[in-house]
PDB file of C-alpha atoms in Angstrom:
ATOM      1  CA  UNK A 240      93.454 139.355  96.671  1.00  0.00           C
ATOM      2  CA  UNK A 241      95.732 136.754  98.278  1.00  0.00           C
ATOM      3  CA  UNK A 242      95.742 138.751 101.518  1.00  0.00           C
ATOM      4  CA  UNK A 243      91.931 138.859 101.483  1.00  0.00           C
ATOM      5  CA  UNK A 244      91.723 135.100 100.952  1.00  0.00           C
ATOM      6  CA  UNK A 245      94.238 134.493 103.715  1.00  0.00           C
ATOM      7  CA  UNK A 246      92.184 136.551 106.146  1.00  0.00           C
ATOM      8  CA  UNK A 247      89.070 134.605 105.204  1.00  0.00           C
ATOM      9  CA  UNK A 248      90.797 131.278 105.868  1.00  0.00           C
ATOM     10  CA  UNK A 249      92.203 132.464 109.203  1.00  0.00           C
ATOM     11  CA  UNK A 250      88.770 133.732 110.231  1.00  0.00           C
ATOM     12  CA  UNK A 251      87.260 130.300 109.633  1.00  0.00           C
ATOM     13  CA  UNK A 252      89.998 128.488 111.541  1.00  0.00           C
ATOM     14  CA  UNK A 253      89.788 130.894 114.477  1.00  0.00           C
ATOM     15  CA  UNK A 254      86.330 129.766 115.554  1.00  0.00           C
ATOM     16  CA  UNK A 255      87.769 128.597 118.858  1.00  0.00           C
ATOM     17  CA  UNK A 256      86.602 125.006 118.547  1.00  0.00           C
ATOM     18  CA  UNK A 257      82.929 126.013 118.746  1.00  0.00           C
ATOM     19  CA  UNK A 258      81.253 123.688 116.236  1.00  0.00           C
ATOM     20  CA  UNK A 259      78.186 125.907 115.810  1.00  0.00           C
ATOM     21  CA  UNK A 260      80.353 128.926 115.080  1.00  0.00           C
ATOM     22  CA  UNK A 261      82.572 126.878 112.774  1.00  0.00           C
ATOM     23  CA  UNK A 262      79.538 125.767 110.768  1.00  0.00           C
ATOM     24  CA  UNK A 263      78.335 129.378 110.444  1.00  0.00           C
ATOM     25  CA  UNK A 264      81.725 130.505 109.199  1.00  0.00           C
ATOM     26  CA  UNK A 265      81.874 127.716 106.642  1.00  0.00           C
ATOM     27  CA  UNK A 266      78.355 128.673 105.537  1.00  0.00           C
ATOM     28  CA  UNK A 267      79.632 132.156 104.777  1.00  0.00           C
ATOM     29  CA  UNK A 268      82.812 130.886 103.098  1.00  0.00           C
ATOM     30  CA  UNK A 269      81.031 128.282 100.967  1.00  0.00           C
ATOM     31  CA  UNK A 270      80.465 130.394  97.839  1.00  0.00           C
ATOM     32  CA  UNK A 271      84.136 131.451  97.744  1.00  0.00           C
ATOM     33  CA  UNK A 272      85.651 128.182  98.940  1.00  0.00           C
ATOM     34  CA  UNK A 273      86.486 126.400  95.691  1.00  0.00           C
ATOM     35  CA  UNK A 274      88.182 129.414  94.128  1.00  0.00           C
ATOM     36  CA  UNK A 275      90.002 130.377  97.327  1.00  0.00           C
ATOM     37  CA  UNK A 276      91.364 126.937  98.094  1.00  0.00           C
ATOM     38  CA  UNK A 277      92.274 125.808  94.588  1.00  0.00           C
ATOM     39  CA  UNK A 278      93.363 128.951  92.760  1.00  0.00           C
ATOM     40  CA  UNK A 279      94.961 130.847  95.615  1.00  0.00           C
ATOM     41  CA  UNK A 280      96.295 127.978  97.733  1.00  0.00           C
ATOM     42  CA  UNK A 281      96.864 125.257  95.135  1.00  0.00           C
ATOM     43  CA  UNK A 282      95.025 122.702  97.267  1.00  0.00           C
ATOM     44  CA  UNK A 283      96.642 119.294  96.703  1.00  0.00           C
ATOM     45  CA  UNK A 284      94.684 116.986  99.024  1.00  0.00           C
ATOM     46  CA  UNK A 285      91.546 116.093  96.997  1.00  0.00           C
ATOM     47  CA  UNK A 286      93.479 115.048  93.896  1.00  0.00           C
ATOM     48  CA  UNK A 287      95.999 113.006  95.859  1.00  0.00           C
ATOM     49  CA  UNK A 288      93.302 111.215  97.848  1.00  0.00           C
ATOM     50  CA  UNK A 289      91.199 110.473  94.765  1.00  0.00           C
ATOM     51  CA  UNK A 290      94.211 108.989  93.002  1.00  0.00           C
ATOM     52  CA  UNK A 291      95.136 106.853  96.016  1.00  0.00           C
ATOM     53  CA  UNK A 292      91.521 105.717  96.399  1.00  0.00           C
ATOM     54  CA  UNK A 293      91.653 103.994  93.011  1.00  0.00           C
ATOM     55  CA  UNK A 294      94.468 101.805  94.342  1.00  0.00           C
ATOM     56  CA  UNK A 295      92.345 100.410  97.166  1.00  0.00           C
ATOM     57  CA  UNK A 296      88.708 100.861  96.108  1.00  0.00           C
ATOM     58  CA  UNK A 297      88.699  98.711  93.000  1.00  0.00           C
ATOM     59  CA  UNK A 298      84.935  98.389  92.514  1.00  0.00           C
ATOM     60  CA  UNK A 299      83.461 101.641  91.178  1.00  0.00           C
ATOM     61  CA  UNK A 300      80.017 100.580  92.513  1.00  0.00           C
ATOM     62  CA  UNK A 301      81.200 100.473  96.116  1.00  0.00           C
ATOM     63  CA  UNK A 302      79.463 102.798  98.562  1.00  0.00           C
ATOM     64  CA  UNK A 303      81.881 105.527  99.667  1.00  0.00           C
ATOM     65  CA  UNK A 304      81.405 107.959 102.547  1.00  0.00           C
ATOM     66  CA  UNK A 305      82.962 111.377 101.947  1.00  0.00           C
ATOM     67  CA  UNK A 306      83.343 112.445 105.579  1.00  0.00           C
ATOM     68  CA  UNK A 307      83.649 116.217 105.691  1.00  0.00           C
ATOM     69  CA  UNK A 308      82.749 116.624 102.052  1.00  0.00           C
ATOM     70  CA  UNK A 309      82.805 120.406 102.046  1.00  0.00           C
ATOM     71  CA  UNK A 310      81.862 121.704  98.620  1.00  0.00           C
ATOM     72  CA  UNK A 311      82.471 118.303  97.056  1.00  0.00           C
ATOM     73  CA  UNK A 312      85.950 118.687  95.613  1.00  0.00           C
ATOM     74  CA  UNK A 313      87.027 115.107  96.277  1.00  0.00           C
ATOM     75  CA  UNK A 314      83.552 113.806  95.402  1.00  0.00           C
ATOM     76  CA  UNK A 315      83.819 115.459  91.996  1.00  0.00           C
ATOM     77  CA  UNK A 316      87.202 113.873  91.380  1.00  0.00           C
ATOM     78  CA  UNK A 317      86.001 110.439  92.480  1.00  0.00           C
ATOM     79  CA  UNK A 318      83.000 110.785  90.194  1.00  0.00           C
ATOM     80  CA  UNK A 319      85.310 111.701  87.315  1.00  0.00           C
ATOM     81  CA  UNK A 320      87.156 108.449  88.014  1.00  0.00           C
ATOM     82  CA  UNK A 321      83.956 106.443  87.691  1.00  0.00           C
ATOM     83  CA  UNK A 322      82.758 106.098  91.290  1.00  0.00           C
ATOM     84  CA  UNK A 323      78.989 106.527  91.324  1.00  0.00           C
ATOM     85  CA  UNK A 324      77.823 105.732  94.866  1.00  0.00           C
ATOM     86  CA  UNK A 325      79.202 108.518  97.034  1.00  0.00           C
ATOM     87  CA  UNK A 326      77.457 109.826 100.147  1.00  0.00           C
ATOM     88  CA  UNK A 327      78.685 113.089 101.619  1.00  0.00           C
ATOM     89  CA  UNK A 328      78.440 114.532 105.099  1.00  0.00           C
ATOM     90  CA  UNK A 329      79.464 117.926 106.410  1.00  0.00           C
ATOM     91  CA  UNK A 330      78.627 120.180 109.346  1.00  0.00           C
ATOM     92  CA  UNK A 331      77.917 123.179 107.084  1.00  0.00           C
ATOM     93  CA  UNK A 332      74.658 123.439 105.168  1.00  0.00           C
ATOM     94  CA  UNK A 333      76.253 126.105 102.995  1.00  0.00           C
ATOM     95  CA  UNK A 334      79.054 123.793 101.966  1.00  0.00           C
ATOM     96  CA  UNK A 335      76.584 120.970 101.342  1.00  0.00           C
ATOM     97  CA  UNK A 336      74.562 123.260  99.087  1.00  0.00           C
ATOM     98  CA  UNK A 337      77.667 123.855  96.981  1.00  0.00           C
ATOM     99  CA  UNK A 338      78.380 120.099  96.915  1.00  0.00           C
ATOM    100  CA  UNK A 339      74.828 119.430  95.723  1.00  0.00           C
ATOM    101  CA  UNK A 340      75.446 121.649  92.688  1.00  0.00           C
ATOM    102  CA  UNK A 341      78.171 119.280  91.502  1.00  0.00           C
ATOM    103  CA  UNK A 342      75.584 116.483  91.144  1.00  0.00           C
ATOM    104  CA  UNK A 343      78.009 113.697  92.018  1.00  0.00           C
ATOM    105  CA  UNK A 344      76.555 112.513  95.350  1.00  0.00           C
ATOM    106  CA  UNK A 345      73.934 109.851  95.911  1.00  0.00           C
ATOM    107  CA  UNK A 346      72.953 111.716  99.079  1.00  0.00           C
ATOM    108  CA  UNK A 347      74.206 114.532 101.301  1.00  0.00           C
ATOM    109  CA  UNK A 348      73.617 114.911 105.041  1.00  0.00           C
ATOM    110  CA  UNK A 349      74.477 117.417 107.718  1.00  0.00           C
ATOM    111  CA  UNK A 350      76.540 115.479 110.258  1.00  0.00           C
ATOM    112  CA  UNK A 351      79.276 116.327 112.774  1.00  0.00           C
ATOM    113  CA  UNK A 352      82.407 114.216 112.986  1.00  0.00           C
ATOM    114  CA  UNK A 353      83.016 113.260 116.583  1.00  0.00           C
ATOM    115  CA  UNK A 354      79.333 112.510 117.122  1.00  0.00           C
ATOM    116  CA  UNK A 355      77.247 109.474 116.182  1.00  0.00           C
ATOM    117  CA  UNK A 356      76.738 109.722 112.428  1.00  0.00           C
ATOM    118  CA  UNK A 357      73.344 108.035 112.291  1.00  0.00           C
ATOM    119  CA  UNK A 358      74.377 105.381 109.780  1.00  0.00           C
ATOM    120  CA  UNK A 359      74.065 101.627 110.145  1.00  0.00           C
ATOM    121  CA  UNK A 360      77.128  99.708 111.274  1.00  0.00           C
ATOM    122  CA  UNK A 361      79.248  98.350 108.390  1.00  0.00           C
ATOM    123  CA  UNK A 362      77.291 100.386 105.815  1.00  0.00           C
ATOM    124  CA  UNK A 363      80.164 101.732 103.722  1.00  0.00           C
ATOM    125  CA  UNK A 364      82.750  99.935 101.637  1.00  0.00           C
ATOM    126  CA  UNK A 365      85.183 102.802 102.098  1.00  0.00           C
ATOM    127  CA  UNK A 366      85.569 106.223 103.695  1.00  0.00           C
ATOM    128  CA  UNK A 367      87.550 109.228 102.501  1.00  0.00           C
ATOM    129  CA  UNK A 368      88.170 112.173 104.789  1.00  0.00           C
ATOM    130  CA  UNK A 369      90.042 115.112 103.286  1.00  0.00           C
ATOM    131  CA  UNK A 370      91.276 118.098 105.293  1.00  0.00           C
ATOM    132  CA  UNK A 371      88.789 117.561 108.119  1.00  0.00           C
ATOM    133  CA  UNK A 372      90.811 115.824 110.829  1.00  0.00           C
ATOM    134  CA  UNK A 373      92.488 119.010 111.951  1.00  0.00           C
ATOM    135  CA  UNK A 374      92.621 121.592 114.711  1.00  0.00           C
ATOM    136  CA  UNK A 375      89.212 122.801 115.878  1.00  0.00           C
ATOM    137  CA  UNK A 376      87.335 120.558 113.459  1.00  0.00           C
ATOM    138  CA  UNK A 377      87.074 116.805 114.080  1.00  0.00           C
ATOM    139  CA  UNK A 378      88.629 115.141 117.148  1.00  0.00           C
ATOM    140  CA  UNK A 379      90.599 111.912 117.185  1.00  0.00           C
ATOM    141  CA  UNK A 380      87.522 110.125 118.558  1.00  0.00           C
ATOM    142  CA  UNK A 381      85.971 110.592 115.086  1.00  0.00           C
ATOM    143  CA  UNK A 382      88.036 107.666 113.893  1.00  0.00           C
ATOM    144  CA  UNK A 383      86.114 105.169 116.007  1.00  0.00           C
ATOM    145  CA  UNK A 384      82.818 106.123 114.388  1.00  0.00           C
ATOM    146  CA  UNK A 385      84.339 105.977 110.908  1.00  0.00           C
ATOM    147  CA  UNK A 386      85.487 102.438 111.675  1.00  0.00           C
ATOM    148  CA  UNK A 387      82.027 101.511 112.951  1.00  0.00           C
ATOM    149  CA  UNK A 388      80.289 102.501 109.722  1.00  0.00           C
ATOM    150  CA  UNK A 389      82.881 100.795 107.483  1.00  0.00           C
ATOM    151  CA  UNK A 390      82.656  97.171 106.407  1.00  0.00           C
ATOM    152  CA  UNK A 391      85.275  94.632 107.406  1.00  0.00           C
ATOM    153  CA  UNK A 392      88.127  94.786 104.870  1.00  0.00           C
ATOM    154  CA  UNK A 393      86.928  98.230 103.805  1.00  0.00           C
ATOM    155  CA  UNK A 394      89.357 101.139 103.658  1.00  0.00           C
ATOM    156  CA  UNK A 395      89.499 104.456 105.479  1.00  0.00           C
ATOM    157  CA  UNK A 396      91.644 107.022 103.695  1.00  0.00           C
ATOM    158  CA  UNK A 397      92.295 110.342 105.402  1.00  0.00           C
ATOM    159  CA  UNK A 398      94.640 113.303 105.393  1.00  0.00           C
ATOM    160  CA  UNK A 399      96.362 114.982 108.296  1.00  0.00           C
ATOM    161  CA  UNK A 400      99.063 117.522 108.996  1.00  0.00           C
ATOM    162  CA  UNK A 401     102.117 116.135 110.748  1.00  0.00           C
ATOM    163  CA  UNK A 402     101.780 118.524 113.705  1.00  0.00           C
ATOM    164  CA  UNK A 403      98.117 117.583 114.202  1.00  0.00           C
ATOM    165  CA  UNK A 404      99.018 113.887 114.181  1.00  0.00           C
ATOM    166  CA  UNK A 405     101.749 114.349 116.752  1.00  0.00           C
ATOM    167  CA  UNK A 406     100.202 116.933 119.081  1.00  0.00           C
ATOM    168  CA  UNK A 407      96.416 116.480 119.088  1.00  0.00           C
ATOM    169  CA  UNK A 408      95.838 112.904 120.170  1.00  0.00           C
ATOM    170  CA  UNK A 409      95.701 111.270 116.750  1.00  0.00           C
ATOM    171  CA  UNK A 410      98.940 109.305 117.034  1.00  0.00           C
ATOM    172  CA  UNK A 411      97.777 107.755 120.301  1.00  0.00           C
ATOM    173  CA  UNK A 412      94.264 107.074 119.013  1.00  0.00           C
ATOM    174  CA  UNK A 413      95.463 105.499 115.766  1.00  0.00           C
ATOM    175  CA  UNK A 414      97.920 103.301 117.666  1.00  0.00           C
ATOM    176  CA  UNK A 415      95.246 102.263 120.180  1.00  0.00           C
ATOM    177  CA  UNK A 416      92.814 101.319 117.407  1.00  0.00           C
ATOM    178  CA  UNK A 417      95.544  99.202 115.839  1.00  0.00           C
ATOM    179  CA  UNK A 418      96.431  97.486 119.115  1.00  0.00           C
ATOM    180  CA  UNK A 419      92.803  96.615 119.845  1.00  0.00           C
ATOM    181  CA  UNK A 420      92.380  95.064 116.393  1.00  0.00           C
ATOM    182  CA  UNK A 421      89.975  97.620 114.911  1.00  0.00           C
ATOM    183  CA  UNK A 422      92.076  98.366 111.859  1.00  0.00           C
ATOM    184  CA  UNK A 423      95.470  97.909 110.238  1.00  0.00           C
ATOM    185  CA  UNK A 424      97.643 100.510 108.529  1.00  0.00           C
ATOM    186  CA  UNK A 425      98.368  99.616 104.918  1.00  0.00           C
ATOM    187  CA  UNK A 426      99.956 102.818 103.648  1.00  0.00           C
ATOM    188  CA  UNK A 427     101.164 106.175 104.913  1.00  0.00           C
ATOM    189  CA  UNK A 428     102.457 108.614 102.317  1.00  0.00           C
ATOM    190  CA  UNK A 429     105.478 110.796 102.691  1.00  0.00           C
ATOM    191  CA  UNK A 430     104.827 114.346 103.865  1.00  0.00           C
ATOM    192  CA  UNK A 431     103.983 116.777 101.076  1.00  0.00           C
ATOM    193  CA  UNK A 432     102.914 120.394 100.701  1.00  0.00           C
ATOM    194  CA  UNK A 433      99.124 120.431 100.831  1.00  0.00           C
ATOM    195  CA  UNK A 434      98.709 124.163 100.155  1.00  0.00           C
ATOM    196  CA  UNK A 435     101.856 125.003  98.200  1.00  0.00           C
ATOM    197  CA  UNK A 436     100.788 128.460  97.054  1.00  0.00           C
ATOM    198  CA  UNK A 437      99.284 129.765 100.274  1.00  0.00           C
ATOM    199  CA  UNK A 438     101.081 127.885 103.055  1.00  0.00           C
ATOM    200  CA  UNK A 439     104.549 126.801 101.888  1.00  0.00           C
ATOM    201  CA  UNK A 440     105.347 125.381 105.339  1.00  0.00           C
ATOM    202  CA  UNK A 441     102.192 123.274 105.756  1.00  0.00           C
ATOM    203  CA  UNK A 442     102.957 119.588 105.263  1.00  0.00           C
ATOM    204  CA  UNK A 443     100.372 116.813 105.222  1.00  0.00           C
ATOM    205  CA  UNK A 444     100.307 113.066 104.686  1.00  0.00           C
ATOM    206  CA  UNK A 445      97.660 110.540 103.687  1.00  0.00           C
ATOM    207  CA  UNK A 446      96.870 107.507 105.824  1.00  0.00           C
ATOM    208  CA  UNK A 447      95.218 104.344 104.512  1.00  0.00           C
ATOM    209  CA  UNK A 448      93.804 101.831 107.007  1.00  0.00           C
ATOM    210  CA  UNK A 449      91.968  98.570 106.399  1.00  0.00           C
ATOM    211  CA  UNK A 450      89.142  97.862 108.809  1.00  0.00           C
ATOM    212  CA  UNK A 451      89.394  94.423 110.424  1.00  0.00           C
TER     213      UNK A 451
END
């Protein structure tokens, strides 16, 4: 079973950076996603982000954007913690359909990170982005749009693998956005195993920025 799940994950990540193909593959994976990623991989990111969010998003009524919501794993956890105004976006309609079943989102939209998101400027009090800023998914330019839709003094909390940060333009982009006064880093976690069961060598960290 683990070998089958591993092949399914590799198939999704081998879409070659074609967003249309990536969406189709996530559509097909959607019904298996939660079981695959939690039971077989021991997915750590949603729980860690939800816990950290409570440190910075102190008002449970605040409007939160779940950018790359997938099937709604982090949205479910945030809802369990009392947050009740969560809007989710994802490129996959299949994943959004699974998220809708959890009944924790105020609204769900098909959107692509790296493109204009179609939201008003300064609409959200906070943004969470879990497992989406990675190879072949969302580019470093996505961060500018997430800043645009976040209120001043709002927080953007996102996860990233160390190798993606260092080798795919994110380090430079994050530094540039700091230098130009768009945001300020307030916390970066230590590296930790994000998929301890399935990928024992895959380390991630969580970044927290405050929009200026």
